[in-house]
mmCIF file with all atom_site columns, C-alpha atoms and ligand atoms in Angstrom:
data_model
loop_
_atom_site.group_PDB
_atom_site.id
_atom_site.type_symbol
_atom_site.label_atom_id
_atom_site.label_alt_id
_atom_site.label_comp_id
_atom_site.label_asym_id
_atom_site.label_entity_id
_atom_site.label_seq_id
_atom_site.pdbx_PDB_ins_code
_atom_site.Cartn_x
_atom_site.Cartn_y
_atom_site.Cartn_z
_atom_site.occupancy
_atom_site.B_iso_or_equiv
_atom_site.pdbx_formal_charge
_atom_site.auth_seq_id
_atom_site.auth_comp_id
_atom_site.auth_asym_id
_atom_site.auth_atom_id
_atom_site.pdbx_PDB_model_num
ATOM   1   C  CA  . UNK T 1 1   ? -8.015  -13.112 18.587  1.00 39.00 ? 1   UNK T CA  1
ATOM   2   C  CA  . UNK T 1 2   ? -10.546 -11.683 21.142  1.00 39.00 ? 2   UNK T CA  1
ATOM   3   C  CA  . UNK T 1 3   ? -8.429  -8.543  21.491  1.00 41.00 ? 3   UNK T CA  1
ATOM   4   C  CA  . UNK T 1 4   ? -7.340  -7.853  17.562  1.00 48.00 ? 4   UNK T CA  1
ATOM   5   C  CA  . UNK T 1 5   ? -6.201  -4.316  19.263  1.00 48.00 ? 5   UNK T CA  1
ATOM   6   C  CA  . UNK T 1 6   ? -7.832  -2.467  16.018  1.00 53.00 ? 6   UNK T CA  1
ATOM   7   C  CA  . UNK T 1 7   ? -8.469  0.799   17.161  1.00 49.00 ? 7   UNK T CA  1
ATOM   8   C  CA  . UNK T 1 8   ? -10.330 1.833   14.138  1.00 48.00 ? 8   UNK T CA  1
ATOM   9   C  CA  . UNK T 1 9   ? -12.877 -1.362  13.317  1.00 50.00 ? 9   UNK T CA  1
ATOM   10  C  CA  . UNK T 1 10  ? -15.816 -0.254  15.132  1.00 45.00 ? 10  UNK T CA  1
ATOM   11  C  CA  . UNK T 1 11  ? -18.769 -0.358  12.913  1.00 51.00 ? 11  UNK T CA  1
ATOM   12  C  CA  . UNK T 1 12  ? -20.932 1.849   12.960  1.00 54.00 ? 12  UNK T CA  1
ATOM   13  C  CA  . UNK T 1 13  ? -18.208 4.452   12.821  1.00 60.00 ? 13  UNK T CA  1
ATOM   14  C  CA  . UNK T 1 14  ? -16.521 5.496   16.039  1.00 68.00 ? 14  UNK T CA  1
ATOM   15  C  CA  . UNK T 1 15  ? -17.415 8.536   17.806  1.00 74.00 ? 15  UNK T CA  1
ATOM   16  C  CA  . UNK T 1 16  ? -14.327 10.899  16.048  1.00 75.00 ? 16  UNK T CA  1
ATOM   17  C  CA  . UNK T 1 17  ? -15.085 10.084  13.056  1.00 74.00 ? 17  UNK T CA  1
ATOM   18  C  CA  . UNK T 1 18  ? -18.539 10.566  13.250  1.00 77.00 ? 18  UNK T CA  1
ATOM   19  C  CA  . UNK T 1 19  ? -17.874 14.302  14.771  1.00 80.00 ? 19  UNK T CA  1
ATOM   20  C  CA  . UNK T 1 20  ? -15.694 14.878  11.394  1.00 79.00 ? 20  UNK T CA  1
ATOM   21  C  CA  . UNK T 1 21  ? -18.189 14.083  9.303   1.00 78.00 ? 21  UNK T CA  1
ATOM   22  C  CA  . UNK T 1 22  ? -20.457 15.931  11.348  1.00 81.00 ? 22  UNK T CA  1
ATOM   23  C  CA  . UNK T 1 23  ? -18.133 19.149  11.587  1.00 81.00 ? 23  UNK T CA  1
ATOM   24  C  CA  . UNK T 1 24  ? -16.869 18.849  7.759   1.00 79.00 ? 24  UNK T CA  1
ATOM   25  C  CA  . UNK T 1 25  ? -21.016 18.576  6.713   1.00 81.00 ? 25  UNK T CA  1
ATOM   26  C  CA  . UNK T 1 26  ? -21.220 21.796  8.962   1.00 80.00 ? 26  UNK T CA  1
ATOM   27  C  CA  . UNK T 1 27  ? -17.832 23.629  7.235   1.00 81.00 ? 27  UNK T CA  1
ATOM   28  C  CA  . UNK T 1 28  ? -19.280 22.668  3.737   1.00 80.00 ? 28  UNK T CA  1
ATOM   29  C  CA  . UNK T 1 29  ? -23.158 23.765  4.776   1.00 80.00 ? 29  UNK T CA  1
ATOM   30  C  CA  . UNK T 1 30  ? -21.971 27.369  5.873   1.00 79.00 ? 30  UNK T CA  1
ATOM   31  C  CA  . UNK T 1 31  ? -19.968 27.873  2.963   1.00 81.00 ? 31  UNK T CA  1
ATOM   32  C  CA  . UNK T 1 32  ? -16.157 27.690  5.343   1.00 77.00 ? 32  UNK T CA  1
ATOM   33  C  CA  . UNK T 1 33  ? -15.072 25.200  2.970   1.00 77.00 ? 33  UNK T CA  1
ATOM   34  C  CA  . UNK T 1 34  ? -15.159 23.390  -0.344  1.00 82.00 ? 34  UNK T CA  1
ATOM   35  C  CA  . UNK T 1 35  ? -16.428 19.662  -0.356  1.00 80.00 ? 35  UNK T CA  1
ATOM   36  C  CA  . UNK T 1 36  ? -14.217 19.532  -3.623  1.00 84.00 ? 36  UNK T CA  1
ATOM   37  C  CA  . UNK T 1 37  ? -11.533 21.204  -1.926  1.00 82.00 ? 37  UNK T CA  1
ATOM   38  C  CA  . UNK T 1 38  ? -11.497 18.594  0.795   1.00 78.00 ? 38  UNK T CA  1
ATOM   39  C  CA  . UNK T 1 39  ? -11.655 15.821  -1.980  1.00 80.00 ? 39  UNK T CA  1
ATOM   40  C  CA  . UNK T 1 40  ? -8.787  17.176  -2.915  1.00 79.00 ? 40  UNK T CA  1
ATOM   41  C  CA  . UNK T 1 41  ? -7.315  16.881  -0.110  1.00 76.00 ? 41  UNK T CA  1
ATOM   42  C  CA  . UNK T 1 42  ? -7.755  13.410  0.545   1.00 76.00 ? 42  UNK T CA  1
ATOM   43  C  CA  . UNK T 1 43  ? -6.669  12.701  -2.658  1.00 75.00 ? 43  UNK T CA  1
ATOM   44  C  CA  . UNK T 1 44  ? -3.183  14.313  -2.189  1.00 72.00 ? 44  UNK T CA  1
ATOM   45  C  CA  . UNK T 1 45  ? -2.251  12.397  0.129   1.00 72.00 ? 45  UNK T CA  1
ATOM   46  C  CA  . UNK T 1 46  ? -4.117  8.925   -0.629  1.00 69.00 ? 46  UNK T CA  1
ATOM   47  C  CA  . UNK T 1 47  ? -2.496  9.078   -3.890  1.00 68.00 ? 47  UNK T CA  1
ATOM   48  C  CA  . UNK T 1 48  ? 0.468   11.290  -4.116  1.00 66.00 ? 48  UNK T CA  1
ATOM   49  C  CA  . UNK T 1 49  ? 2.108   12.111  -1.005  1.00 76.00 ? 49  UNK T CA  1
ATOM   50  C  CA  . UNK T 1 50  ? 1.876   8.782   0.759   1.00 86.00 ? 50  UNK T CA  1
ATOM   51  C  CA  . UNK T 1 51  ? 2.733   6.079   -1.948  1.00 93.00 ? 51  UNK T CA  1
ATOM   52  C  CA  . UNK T 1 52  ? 5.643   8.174   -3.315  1.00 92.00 ? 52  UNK T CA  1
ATOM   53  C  CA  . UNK T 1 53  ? 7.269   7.552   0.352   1.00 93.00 ? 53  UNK T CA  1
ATOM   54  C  CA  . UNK T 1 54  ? 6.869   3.895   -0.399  1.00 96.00 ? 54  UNK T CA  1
ATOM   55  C  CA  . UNK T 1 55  ? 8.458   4.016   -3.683  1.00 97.00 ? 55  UNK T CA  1
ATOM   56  C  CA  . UNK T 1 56  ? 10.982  5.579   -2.441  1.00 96.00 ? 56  UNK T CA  1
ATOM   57  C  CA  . UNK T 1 57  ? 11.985  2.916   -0.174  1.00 97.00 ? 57  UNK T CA  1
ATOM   58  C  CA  . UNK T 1 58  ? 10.847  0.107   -2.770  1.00 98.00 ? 58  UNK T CA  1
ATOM   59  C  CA  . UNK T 1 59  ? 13.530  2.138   -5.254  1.00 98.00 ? 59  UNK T CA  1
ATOM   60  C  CA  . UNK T 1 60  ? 16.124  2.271   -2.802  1.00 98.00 ? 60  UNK T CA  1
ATOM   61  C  CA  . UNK T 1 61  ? 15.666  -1.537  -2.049  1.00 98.00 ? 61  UNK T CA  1
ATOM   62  C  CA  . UNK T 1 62  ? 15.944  -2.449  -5.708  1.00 98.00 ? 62  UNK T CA  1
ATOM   63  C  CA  . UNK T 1 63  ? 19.456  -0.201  -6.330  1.00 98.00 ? 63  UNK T CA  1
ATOM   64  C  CA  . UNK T 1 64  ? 20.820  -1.016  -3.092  1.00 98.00 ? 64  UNK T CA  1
ATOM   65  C  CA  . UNK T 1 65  ? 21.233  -4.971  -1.802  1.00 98.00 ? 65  UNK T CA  1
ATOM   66  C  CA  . UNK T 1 66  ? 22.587  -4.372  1.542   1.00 98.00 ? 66  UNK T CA  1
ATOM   67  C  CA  . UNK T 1 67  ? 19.228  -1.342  2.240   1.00 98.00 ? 67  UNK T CA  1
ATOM   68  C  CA  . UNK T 1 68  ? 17.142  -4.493  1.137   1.00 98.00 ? 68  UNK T CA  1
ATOM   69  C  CA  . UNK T 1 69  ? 18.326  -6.776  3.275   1.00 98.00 ? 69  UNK T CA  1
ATOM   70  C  CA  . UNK T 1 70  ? 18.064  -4.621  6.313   1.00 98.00 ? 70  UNK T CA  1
ATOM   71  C  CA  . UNK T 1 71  ? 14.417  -3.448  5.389   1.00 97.00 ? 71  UNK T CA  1
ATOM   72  C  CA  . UNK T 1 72  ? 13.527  -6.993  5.009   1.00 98.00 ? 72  UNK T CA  1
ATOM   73  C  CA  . UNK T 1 73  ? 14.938  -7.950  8.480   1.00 97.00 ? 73  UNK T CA  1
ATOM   74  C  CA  . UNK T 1 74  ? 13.897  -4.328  10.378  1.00 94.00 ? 74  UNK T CA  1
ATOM   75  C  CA  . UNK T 1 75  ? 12.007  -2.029  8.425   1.00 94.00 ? 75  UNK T CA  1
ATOM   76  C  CA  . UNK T 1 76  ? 11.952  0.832   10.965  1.00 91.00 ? 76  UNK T CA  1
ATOM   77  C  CA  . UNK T 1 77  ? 15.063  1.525   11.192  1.00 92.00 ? 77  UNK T CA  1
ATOM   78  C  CA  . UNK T 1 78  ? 15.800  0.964   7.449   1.00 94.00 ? 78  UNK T CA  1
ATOM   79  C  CA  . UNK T 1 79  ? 13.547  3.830   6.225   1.00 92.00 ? 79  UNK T CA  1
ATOM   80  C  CA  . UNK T 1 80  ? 14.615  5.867   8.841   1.00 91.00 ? 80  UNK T CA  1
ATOM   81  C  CA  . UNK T 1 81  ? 17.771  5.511   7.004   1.00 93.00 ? 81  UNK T CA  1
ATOM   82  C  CA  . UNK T 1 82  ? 16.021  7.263   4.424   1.00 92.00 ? 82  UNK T CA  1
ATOM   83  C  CA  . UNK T 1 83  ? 14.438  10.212  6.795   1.00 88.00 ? 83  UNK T CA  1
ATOM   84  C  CA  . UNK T 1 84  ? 11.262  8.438   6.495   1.00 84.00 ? 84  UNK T CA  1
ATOM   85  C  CA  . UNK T 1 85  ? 9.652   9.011   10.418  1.00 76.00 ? 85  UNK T CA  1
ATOM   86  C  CA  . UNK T 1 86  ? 7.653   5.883   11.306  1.00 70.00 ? 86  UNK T CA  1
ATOM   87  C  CA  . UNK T 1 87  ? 4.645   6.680   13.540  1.00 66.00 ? 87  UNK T CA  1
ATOM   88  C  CA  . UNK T 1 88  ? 2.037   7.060   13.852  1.00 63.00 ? 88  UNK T CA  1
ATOM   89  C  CA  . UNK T 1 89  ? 0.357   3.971   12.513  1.00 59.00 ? 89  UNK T CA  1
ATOM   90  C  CA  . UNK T 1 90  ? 4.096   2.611   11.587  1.00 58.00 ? 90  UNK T CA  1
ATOM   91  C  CA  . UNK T 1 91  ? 5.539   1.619   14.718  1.00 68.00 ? 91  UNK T CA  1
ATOM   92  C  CA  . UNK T 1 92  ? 5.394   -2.681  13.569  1.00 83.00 ? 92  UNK T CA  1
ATOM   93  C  CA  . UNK T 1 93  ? 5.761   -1.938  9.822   1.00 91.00 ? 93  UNK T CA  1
ATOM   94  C  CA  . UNK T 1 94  ? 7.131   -5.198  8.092   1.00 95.00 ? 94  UNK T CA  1
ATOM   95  C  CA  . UNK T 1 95  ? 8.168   -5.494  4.417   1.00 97.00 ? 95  UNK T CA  1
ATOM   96  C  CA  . UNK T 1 96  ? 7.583   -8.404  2.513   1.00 98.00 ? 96  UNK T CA  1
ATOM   97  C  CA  . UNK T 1 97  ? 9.465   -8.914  -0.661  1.00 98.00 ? 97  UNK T CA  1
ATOM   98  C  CA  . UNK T 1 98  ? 7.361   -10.495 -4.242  1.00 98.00 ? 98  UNK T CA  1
ATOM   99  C  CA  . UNK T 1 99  ? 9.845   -13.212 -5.589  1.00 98.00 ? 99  UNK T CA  1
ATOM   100 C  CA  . UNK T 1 100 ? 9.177   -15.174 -8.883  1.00 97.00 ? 100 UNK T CA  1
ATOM   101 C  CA  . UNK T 1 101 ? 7.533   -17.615 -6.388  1.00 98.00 ? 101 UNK T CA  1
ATOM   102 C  CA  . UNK T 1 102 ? 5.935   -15.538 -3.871  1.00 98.00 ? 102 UNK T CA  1
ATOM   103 C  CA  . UNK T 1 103 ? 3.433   -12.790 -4.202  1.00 98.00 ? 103 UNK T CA  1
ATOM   104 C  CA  . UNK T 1 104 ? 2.197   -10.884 -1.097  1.00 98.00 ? 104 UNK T CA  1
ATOM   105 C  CA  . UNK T 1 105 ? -1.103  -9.649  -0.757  1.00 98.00 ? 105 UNK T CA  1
ATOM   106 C  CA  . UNK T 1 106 ? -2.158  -6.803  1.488   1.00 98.00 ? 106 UNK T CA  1
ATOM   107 C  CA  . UNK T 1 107 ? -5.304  -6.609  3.839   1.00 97.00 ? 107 UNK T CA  1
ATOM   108 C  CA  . UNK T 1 108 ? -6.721  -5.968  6.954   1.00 95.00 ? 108 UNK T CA  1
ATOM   109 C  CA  . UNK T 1 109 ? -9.935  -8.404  6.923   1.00 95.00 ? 109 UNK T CA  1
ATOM   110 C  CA  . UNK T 1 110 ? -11.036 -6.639  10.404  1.00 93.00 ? 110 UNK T CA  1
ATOM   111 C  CA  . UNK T 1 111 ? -11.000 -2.932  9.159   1.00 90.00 ? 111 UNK T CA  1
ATOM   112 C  CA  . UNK T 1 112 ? -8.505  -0.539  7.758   1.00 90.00 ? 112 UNK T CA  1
ATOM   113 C  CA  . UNK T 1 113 ? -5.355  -0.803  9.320   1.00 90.00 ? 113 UNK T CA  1
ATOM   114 C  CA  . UNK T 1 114 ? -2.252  0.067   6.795   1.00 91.00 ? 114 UNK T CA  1
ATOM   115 C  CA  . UNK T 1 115 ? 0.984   1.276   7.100   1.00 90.00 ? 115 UNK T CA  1
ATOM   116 C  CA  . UNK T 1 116 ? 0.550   5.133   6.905   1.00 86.00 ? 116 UNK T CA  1
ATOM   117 C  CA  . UNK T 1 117 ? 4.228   6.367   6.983   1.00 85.00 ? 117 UNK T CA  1
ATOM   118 C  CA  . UNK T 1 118 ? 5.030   4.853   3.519   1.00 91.00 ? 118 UNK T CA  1
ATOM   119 C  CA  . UNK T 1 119 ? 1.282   4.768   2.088   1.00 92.00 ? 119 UNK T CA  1
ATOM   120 C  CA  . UNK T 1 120 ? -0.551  7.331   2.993   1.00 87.00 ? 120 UNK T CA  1
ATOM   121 C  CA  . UNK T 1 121 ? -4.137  6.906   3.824   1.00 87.00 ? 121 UNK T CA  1
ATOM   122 C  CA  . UNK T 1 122 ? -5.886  3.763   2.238   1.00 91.00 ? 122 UNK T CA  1
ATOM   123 C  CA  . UNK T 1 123 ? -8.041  3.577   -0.461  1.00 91.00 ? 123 UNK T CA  1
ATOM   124 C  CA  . UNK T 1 124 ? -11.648 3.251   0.119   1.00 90.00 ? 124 UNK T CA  1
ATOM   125 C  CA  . UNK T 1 125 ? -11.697 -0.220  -1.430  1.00 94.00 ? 125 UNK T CA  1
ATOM   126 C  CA  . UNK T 1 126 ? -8.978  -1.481  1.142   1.00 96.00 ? 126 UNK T CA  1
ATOM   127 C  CA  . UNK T 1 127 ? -11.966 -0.901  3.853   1.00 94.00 ? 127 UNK T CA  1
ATOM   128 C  CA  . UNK T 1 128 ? -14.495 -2.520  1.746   1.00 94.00 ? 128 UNK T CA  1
ATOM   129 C  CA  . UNK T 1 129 ? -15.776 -5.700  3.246   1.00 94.00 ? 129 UNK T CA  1
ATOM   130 C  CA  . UNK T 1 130 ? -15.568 -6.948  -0.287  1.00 96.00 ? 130 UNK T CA  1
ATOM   131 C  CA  . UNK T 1 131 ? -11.839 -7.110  -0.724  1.00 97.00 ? 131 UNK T CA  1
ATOM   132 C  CA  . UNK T 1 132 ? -11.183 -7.654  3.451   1.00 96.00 ? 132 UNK T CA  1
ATOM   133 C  CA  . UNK T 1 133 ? -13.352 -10.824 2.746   1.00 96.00 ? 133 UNK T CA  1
ATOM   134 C  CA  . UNK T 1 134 ? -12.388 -11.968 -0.778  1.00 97.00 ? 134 UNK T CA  1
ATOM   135 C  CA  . UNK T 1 135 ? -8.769  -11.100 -0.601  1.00 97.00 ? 135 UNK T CA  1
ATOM   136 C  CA  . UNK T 1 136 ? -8.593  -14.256 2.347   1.00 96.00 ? 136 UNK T CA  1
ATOM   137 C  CA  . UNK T 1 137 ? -11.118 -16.641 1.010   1.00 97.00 ? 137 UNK T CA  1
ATOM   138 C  CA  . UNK T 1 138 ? -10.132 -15.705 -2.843  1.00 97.00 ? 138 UNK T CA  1
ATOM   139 C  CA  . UNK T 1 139 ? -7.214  -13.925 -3.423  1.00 97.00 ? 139 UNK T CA  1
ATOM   140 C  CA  . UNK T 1 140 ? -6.401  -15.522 -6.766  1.00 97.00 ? 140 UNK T CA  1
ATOM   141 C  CA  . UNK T 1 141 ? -9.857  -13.907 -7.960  1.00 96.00 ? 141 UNK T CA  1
ATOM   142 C  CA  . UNK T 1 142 ? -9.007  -10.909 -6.396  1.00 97.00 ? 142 UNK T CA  1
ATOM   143 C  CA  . UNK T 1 143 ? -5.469  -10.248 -8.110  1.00 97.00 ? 143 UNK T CA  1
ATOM   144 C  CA  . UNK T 1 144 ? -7.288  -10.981 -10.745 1.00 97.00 ? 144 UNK T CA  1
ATOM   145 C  CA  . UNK T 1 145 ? -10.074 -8.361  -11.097 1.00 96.00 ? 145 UNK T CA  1
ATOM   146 C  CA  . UNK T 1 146 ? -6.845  -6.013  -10.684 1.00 96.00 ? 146 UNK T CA  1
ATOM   147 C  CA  . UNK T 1 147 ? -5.789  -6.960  -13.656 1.00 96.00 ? 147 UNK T CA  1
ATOM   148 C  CA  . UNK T 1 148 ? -3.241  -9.303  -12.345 1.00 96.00 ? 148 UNK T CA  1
ATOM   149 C  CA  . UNK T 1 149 ? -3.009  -12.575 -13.765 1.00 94.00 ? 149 UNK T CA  1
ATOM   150 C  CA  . UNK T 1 150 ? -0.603  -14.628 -11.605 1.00 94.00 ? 150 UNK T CA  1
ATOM   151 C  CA  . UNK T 1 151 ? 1.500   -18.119 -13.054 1.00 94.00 ? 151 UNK T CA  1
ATOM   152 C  CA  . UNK T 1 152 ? -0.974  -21.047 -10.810 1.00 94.00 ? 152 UNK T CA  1
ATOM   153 C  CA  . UNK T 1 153 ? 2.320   -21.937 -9.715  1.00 96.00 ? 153 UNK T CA  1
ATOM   154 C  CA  . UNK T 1 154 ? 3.141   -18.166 -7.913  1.00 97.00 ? 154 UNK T CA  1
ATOM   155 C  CA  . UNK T 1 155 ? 2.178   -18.883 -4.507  1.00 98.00 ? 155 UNK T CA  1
ATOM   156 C  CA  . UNK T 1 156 ? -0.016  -16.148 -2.940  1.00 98.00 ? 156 UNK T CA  1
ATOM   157 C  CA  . UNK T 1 157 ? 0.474   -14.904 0.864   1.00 98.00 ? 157 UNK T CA  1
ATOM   158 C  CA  . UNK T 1 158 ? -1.930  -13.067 2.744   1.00 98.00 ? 158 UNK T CA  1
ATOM   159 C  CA  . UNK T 1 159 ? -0.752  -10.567 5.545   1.00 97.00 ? 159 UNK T CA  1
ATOM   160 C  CA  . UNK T 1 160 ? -3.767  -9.528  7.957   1.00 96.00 ? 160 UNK T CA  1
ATOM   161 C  CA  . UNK T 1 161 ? -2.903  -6.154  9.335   1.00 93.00 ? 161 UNK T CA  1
ATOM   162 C  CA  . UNK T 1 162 ? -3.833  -5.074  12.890  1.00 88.00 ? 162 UNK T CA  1
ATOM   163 C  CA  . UNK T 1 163 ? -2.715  -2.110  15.155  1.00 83.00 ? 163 UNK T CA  1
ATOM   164 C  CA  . UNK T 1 164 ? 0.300   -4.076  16.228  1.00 85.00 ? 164 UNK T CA  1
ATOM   165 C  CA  . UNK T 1 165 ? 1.205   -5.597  12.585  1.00 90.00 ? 165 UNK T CA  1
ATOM   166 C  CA  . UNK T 1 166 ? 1.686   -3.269  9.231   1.00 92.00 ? 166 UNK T CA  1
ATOM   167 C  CA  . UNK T 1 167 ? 2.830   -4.666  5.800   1.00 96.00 ? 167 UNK T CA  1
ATOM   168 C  CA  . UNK T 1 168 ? 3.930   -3.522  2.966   1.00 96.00 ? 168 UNK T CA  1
ATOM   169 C  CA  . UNK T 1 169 ? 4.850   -5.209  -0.385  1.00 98.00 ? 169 UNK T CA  1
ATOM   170 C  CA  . UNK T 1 170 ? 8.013   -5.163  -2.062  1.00 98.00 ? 170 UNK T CA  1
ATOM   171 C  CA  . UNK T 1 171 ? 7.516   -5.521  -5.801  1.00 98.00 ? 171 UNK T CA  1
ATOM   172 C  CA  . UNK T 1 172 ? 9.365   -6.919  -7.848  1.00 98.00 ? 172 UNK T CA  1
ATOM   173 C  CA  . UNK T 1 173 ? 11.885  -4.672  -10.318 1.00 98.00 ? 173 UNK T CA  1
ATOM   174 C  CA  . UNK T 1 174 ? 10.342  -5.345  -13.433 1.00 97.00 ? 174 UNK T CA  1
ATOM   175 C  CA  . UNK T 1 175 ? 13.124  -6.007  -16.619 1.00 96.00 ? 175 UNK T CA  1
ATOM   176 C  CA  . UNK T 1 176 ? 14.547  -3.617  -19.051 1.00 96.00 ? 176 UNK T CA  1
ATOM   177 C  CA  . UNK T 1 177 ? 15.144  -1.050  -16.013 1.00 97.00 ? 177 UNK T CA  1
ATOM   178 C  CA  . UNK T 1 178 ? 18.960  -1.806  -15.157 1.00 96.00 ? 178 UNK T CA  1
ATOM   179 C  CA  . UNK T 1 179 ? 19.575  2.081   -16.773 1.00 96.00 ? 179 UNK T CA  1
ATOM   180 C  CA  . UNK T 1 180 ? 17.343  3.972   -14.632 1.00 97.00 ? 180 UNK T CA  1
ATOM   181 C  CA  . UNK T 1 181 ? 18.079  5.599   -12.330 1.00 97.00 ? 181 UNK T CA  1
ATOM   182 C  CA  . UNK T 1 182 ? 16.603  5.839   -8.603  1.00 97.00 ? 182 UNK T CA  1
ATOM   183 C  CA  . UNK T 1 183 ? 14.028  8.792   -8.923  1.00 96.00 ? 183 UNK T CA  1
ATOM   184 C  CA  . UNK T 1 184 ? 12.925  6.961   -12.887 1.00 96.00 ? 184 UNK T CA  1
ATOM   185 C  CA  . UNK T 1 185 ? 12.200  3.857   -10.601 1.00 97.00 ? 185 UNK T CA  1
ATOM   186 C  CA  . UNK T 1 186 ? 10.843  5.396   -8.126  1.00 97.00 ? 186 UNK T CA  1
ATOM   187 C  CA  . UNK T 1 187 ? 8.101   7.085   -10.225 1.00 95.00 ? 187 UNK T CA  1
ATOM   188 C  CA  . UNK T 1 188 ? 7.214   3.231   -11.192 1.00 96.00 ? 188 UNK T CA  1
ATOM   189 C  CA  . UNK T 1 189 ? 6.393   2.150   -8.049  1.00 96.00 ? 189 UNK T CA  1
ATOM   190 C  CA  . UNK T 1 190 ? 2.502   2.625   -7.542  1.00 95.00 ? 190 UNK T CA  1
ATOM   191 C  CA  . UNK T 1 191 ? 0.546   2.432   -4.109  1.00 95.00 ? 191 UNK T CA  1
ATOM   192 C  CA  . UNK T 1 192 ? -1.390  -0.995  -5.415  1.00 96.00 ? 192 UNK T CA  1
ATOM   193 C  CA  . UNK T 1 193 ? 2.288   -2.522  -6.170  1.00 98.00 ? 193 UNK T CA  1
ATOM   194 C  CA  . UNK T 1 194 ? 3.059   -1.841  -2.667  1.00 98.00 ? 194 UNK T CA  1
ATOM   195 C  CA  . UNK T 1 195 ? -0.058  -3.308  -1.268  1.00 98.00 ? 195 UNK T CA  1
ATOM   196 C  CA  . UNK T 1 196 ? -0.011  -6.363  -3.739  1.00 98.00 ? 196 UNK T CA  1
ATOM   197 C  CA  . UNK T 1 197 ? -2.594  -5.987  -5.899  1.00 98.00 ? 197 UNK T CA  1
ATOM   198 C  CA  . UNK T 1 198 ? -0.530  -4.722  -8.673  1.00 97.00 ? 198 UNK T CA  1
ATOM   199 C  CA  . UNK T 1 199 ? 2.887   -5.906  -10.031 1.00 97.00 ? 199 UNK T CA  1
ATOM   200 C  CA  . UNK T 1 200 ? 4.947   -2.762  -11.804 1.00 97.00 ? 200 UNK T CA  1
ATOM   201 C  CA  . UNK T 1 201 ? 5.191   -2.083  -14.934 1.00 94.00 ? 201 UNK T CA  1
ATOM   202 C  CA  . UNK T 1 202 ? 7.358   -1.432  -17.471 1.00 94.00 ? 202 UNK T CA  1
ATOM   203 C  CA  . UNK T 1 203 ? 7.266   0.660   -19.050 1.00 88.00 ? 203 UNK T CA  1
ATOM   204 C  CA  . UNK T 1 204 ? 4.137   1.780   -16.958 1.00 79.00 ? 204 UNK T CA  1
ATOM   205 C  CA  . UNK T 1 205 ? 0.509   1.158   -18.603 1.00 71.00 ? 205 UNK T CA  1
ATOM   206 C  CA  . UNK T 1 206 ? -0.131  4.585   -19.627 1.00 64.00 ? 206 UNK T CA  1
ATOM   207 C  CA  . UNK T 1 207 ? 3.483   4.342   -22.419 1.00 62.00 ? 207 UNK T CA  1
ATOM   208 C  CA  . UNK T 1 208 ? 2.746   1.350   -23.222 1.00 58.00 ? 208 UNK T CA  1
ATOM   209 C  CA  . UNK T 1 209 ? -0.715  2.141   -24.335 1.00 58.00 ? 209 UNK T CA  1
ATOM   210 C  CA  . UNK T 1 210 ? 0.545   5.439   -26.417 1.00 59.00 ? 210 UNK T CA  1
ATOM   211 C  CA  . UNK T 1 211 ? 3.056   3.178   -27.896 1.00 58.00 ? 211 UNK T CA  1
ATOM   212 C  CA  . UNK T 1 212 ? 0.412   0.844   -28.466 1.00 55.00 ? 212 UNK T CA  1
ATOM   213 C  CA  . UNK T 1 213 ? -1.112  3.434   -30.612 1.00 51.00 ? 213 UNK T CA  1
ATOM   214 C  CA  . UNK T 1 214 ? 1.710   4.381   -32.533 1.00 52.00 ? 214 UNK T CA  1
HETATM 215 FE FE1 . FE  G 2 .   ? -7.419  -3.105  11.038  1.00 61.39 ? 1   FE  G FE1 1
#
């Protein structure tokens, strides 16, 4: 493990990202760009663009046995099925399927590594030391301050990113969706469900509470 071939783990930050910061500080100072603008940004594609690649696949996978069975054995070439290009940061990407006895969980304990092509650009708690820590030493406790309260008897595997090594999650297809269709299942699927430290819902959280209010 001398060589963990991150190329991204260097702390303090490396020298390219340092110049961004530097050069987006510089953009926002003279007034070339918006701060909120480039929040914006960021969020677009850590939140929309990204994940709804993933769910894609993840919806395909759930309609389609044969799809699921070749993503689980090959993943590259299965998304390409789905016009889904796989570098950069995707060239290793394997999928591991959540079974009623199996949940995978998501991390890269040295930095930030995560498969881009299908999730976009991590969240900022995915690069905490908190959760690249806890999510090895505790990952029960971890699930669980995501609001996911696992059976004891669910066992709980850990997949440690690197360079060379990208996972992604395959959640399960929760019940009562037999009727919907790909795209309805698709728009499910959310980025934490993909990384493991979600399950999906349905219906999703936000119905559930309006019906709740009913
Ligand atoms: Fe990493």
């Amino acid at each position: 493990m001398s060589d963990h071939g991150h190329r991204d783990h260097n702390e303090p930050e490396s020298g390219p990202a340092l110049r961004v910061k530097a050069i987006e500080s510089l953009l926002v100072e003279k007034g070339v760009v918006d701060a909120a603008a480039l929040d914006a940004i960021v969020d677009h594609y850590e939140n929309k663009v990204g994940p709804r690649i993933g769910a894609r696949v993840v919806a395909r996978a759930w309609v389609d046995p044969k799809f699921r069975r070749r993503l689980l054995k090959n993943a590259i070439p299965a998304i390409a099925e789905l016009g889904i290009p796989s570098g950069p940061e995707g060239e290793y990407l394997t999928v591991v399927e959540n079974t009623p006895e199996v949940h995978n969980l998501i991390v890269c304990t040295l930095c930030s590594c995560y498969p881009w092509p299908v999730l976009g650009l991590p969240p900022v708690w995915y690069k905490s030391f908190a959760y690249r820590s806890r999510a090895v030493s505790d990952p029960r406790g971890v699930l669980r301050e995501f609001g996911v309260e696992l059976d004891p008897r669910v066992e709980i595997r850990v997949w440690d990113s690197s360079a060379e090594l990208r996972y992604m999650a395959l959640p399960m297809r929760p019940a009562g969706t037999e009727k919907l269709s790909e795209d309805e299942l698709a728009a499910l699927v959310t980025r934490d469900a993909m990384i493991g430290t979600a399950v999906v819902k349905y219906p999703p959280a936000a119905v559930a509470r309006a019906h709740a209010q009913d």
